[in-house]
Amino acid sequence: MIKLQTPITKEKLSVLKAGDLVYISGTIYTARDAAHKRLSEMLDRNETLPLDLKDACIYYVGPTPTPKGKIFGSAGPTTSLRMDMYTPRMYELGMSVSIGKGYRSQEVVDSIKSNQAAYMVAIGGAGALLGQCVKSAQLVAFEELGAEAIQKLEVVDFPATIAIDKEGNNLYE
Amino acid sequence: MREVSVHILRDKIKELVQEVNFYYPRDIDKKIKEAAINETSKIGKETLELLIKNSEIAAREKIPICQDTGMVIVFLTIGQEVHFTDGLLTDAINEGVALGYEEGYLRKSIVEEPVFDRINTKNNTPCIIYTSIVAGTEVELEIGTKGFGSENMSTITMLKPAQGVNGVKEAVIAAIKKAGPNACPPMVVGVGLGGTFDYAAVLAKKATLRSCESSNADPRYAQLENELLVLANELNIGPQGLKGDTSVLKINVEYFPTHIAGMPCAVNISCHVTRHAKVVL
Ligand code: SF4
């Protein structure tokens, strides 16, 4: 069992390859379509982002609302390719890992290679199980986006499989 | 004439949208468990076992199996001797959806307009409603809540009659292949054949909601369902797209008479979280 503690530095990634199942503990951030659009607009306007992307791990997820008395809702990955147009810029700015489900574009694969980063996939549709790995959640930005707001999550043993590694090896091929 | 209060419908919908999000329907549960036993790929087997564990957590904690709690689709079959009372039917259905999504802490995923501002309606309405009128005094309610990771991979092809059954097979398999990991395999696939451009899609949707333990009543179409399933599982997509024998749990085909010049073929891709329920009021 490979355990990964955040921040997931490029050094920690250097020994991992496509197909490895890892268990992530530490801080990860949620962001999906609308949040990526906002972040990219902020960058266009030269504004400071609400989160530090250096060695950051971004999880493409729009969780269900947290029920009363619970820590978090259902939180499985969403389809990554909808984020593809924003992703190379995020890797350039230091993001080391993105987590979602499904294929990525060639531009994203190239960016992963040139930045020695990684793309991981979590089990699509296993929202209940993945949501249980979340031990605390805190709103970071864009509250008005509801399920699409950026949240900072503390996770323990969050299971993810490396789908594209720093060499560009692609599990789906 | 039988009077039916729309409040009954509202309350039933409120209950069902929650139930289908917390519990796998019986047919899916059975198919996944069978697949977990038969899957020969190690990672595939592990993934299926995690999906079973996921559904157990969802049921125990009463949280959704999947965070994309979907857009609600309602098929209503109404006996023409029925008279609805206590308000407008459409409003009552949407009210039931809104109440259920709020009460069950389900995700509200509907935007009020598709292209420009995409503002969330914040109560998961409106839903899609299809009605058909039949003889009698019964009201049958069938609902699904459709996630869009898989919905986005669906296709419609206006096949030529001369392409025959092979044309159908090619179109269906091409859609499944393209969907791959994006549709959270193992998938459930609904195929609608015939009708018109639009009606083929409705049939495909209806096919996704039909039990995975059923077959088309016409033996030729039942055989097509079986043949398609074999072909689909030869694609080696596997659970979560990480290769394996279990790519598709079931393919249901529905058909309707069509025009002499056409053979519409709609493929509605759905996932292992194919939430469906049917009740007679
Ligand atoms: S495709 Fe299905 S299982 Fe996957 S995220 Fe969407 S609703 Fe959930």
Short mmCIF file of N, CA and C in Angstrom, two decimals, chain A residues 7 31 78 98 105 127 155:
data_model
loop_
_atom_site.label_atom_id
_atom_site.label_comp_id
_atom_site.label_asym_id
_atom_site.label_seq_id
_atom_site.Cartn_x
_atom_site.Cartn_y
_atom_site.Cartn_z
N PRO A 7 2.08 18.04 1.33
CA PRO A 7 2.08 18.37 -0.09
C PRO A 7 2.75 17.26 -0.92
N ALA A 31 -12.28 21.64 -7.05
CA ALA A 31 -12.55 22.65 -8.09
C ALA A 31 -13.09 21.91 -9.30
N THR A 78 -15.54 13.95 -10.96
CA THR A 78 -16.29 14.27 -12.17
C THR A 78 -15.37 14.10 -13.38
N SER A 98 -3.67 16.45 -10.30
CA SER A 98 -5.12 16.65 -10.47
C SER A 98 -5.76 15.27 -10.36
N SER A 105 -6.71 15.36 -22.55
CA SER A 105 -6.26 15.74 -23.89
C SER A 105 -4.74 15.61 -24.01
N GLY A 127 -19.00 7.84 -4.71
CA GLY A 127 -19.05 9.08 -3.94
C GLY A 127 -19.20 8.87 -2.44
N VAL A 155 -8.11 15.02 4.04
CA VAL A 155 -8.51 13.64 3.77
C VAL A 155 -7.55 12.65 4.42
#
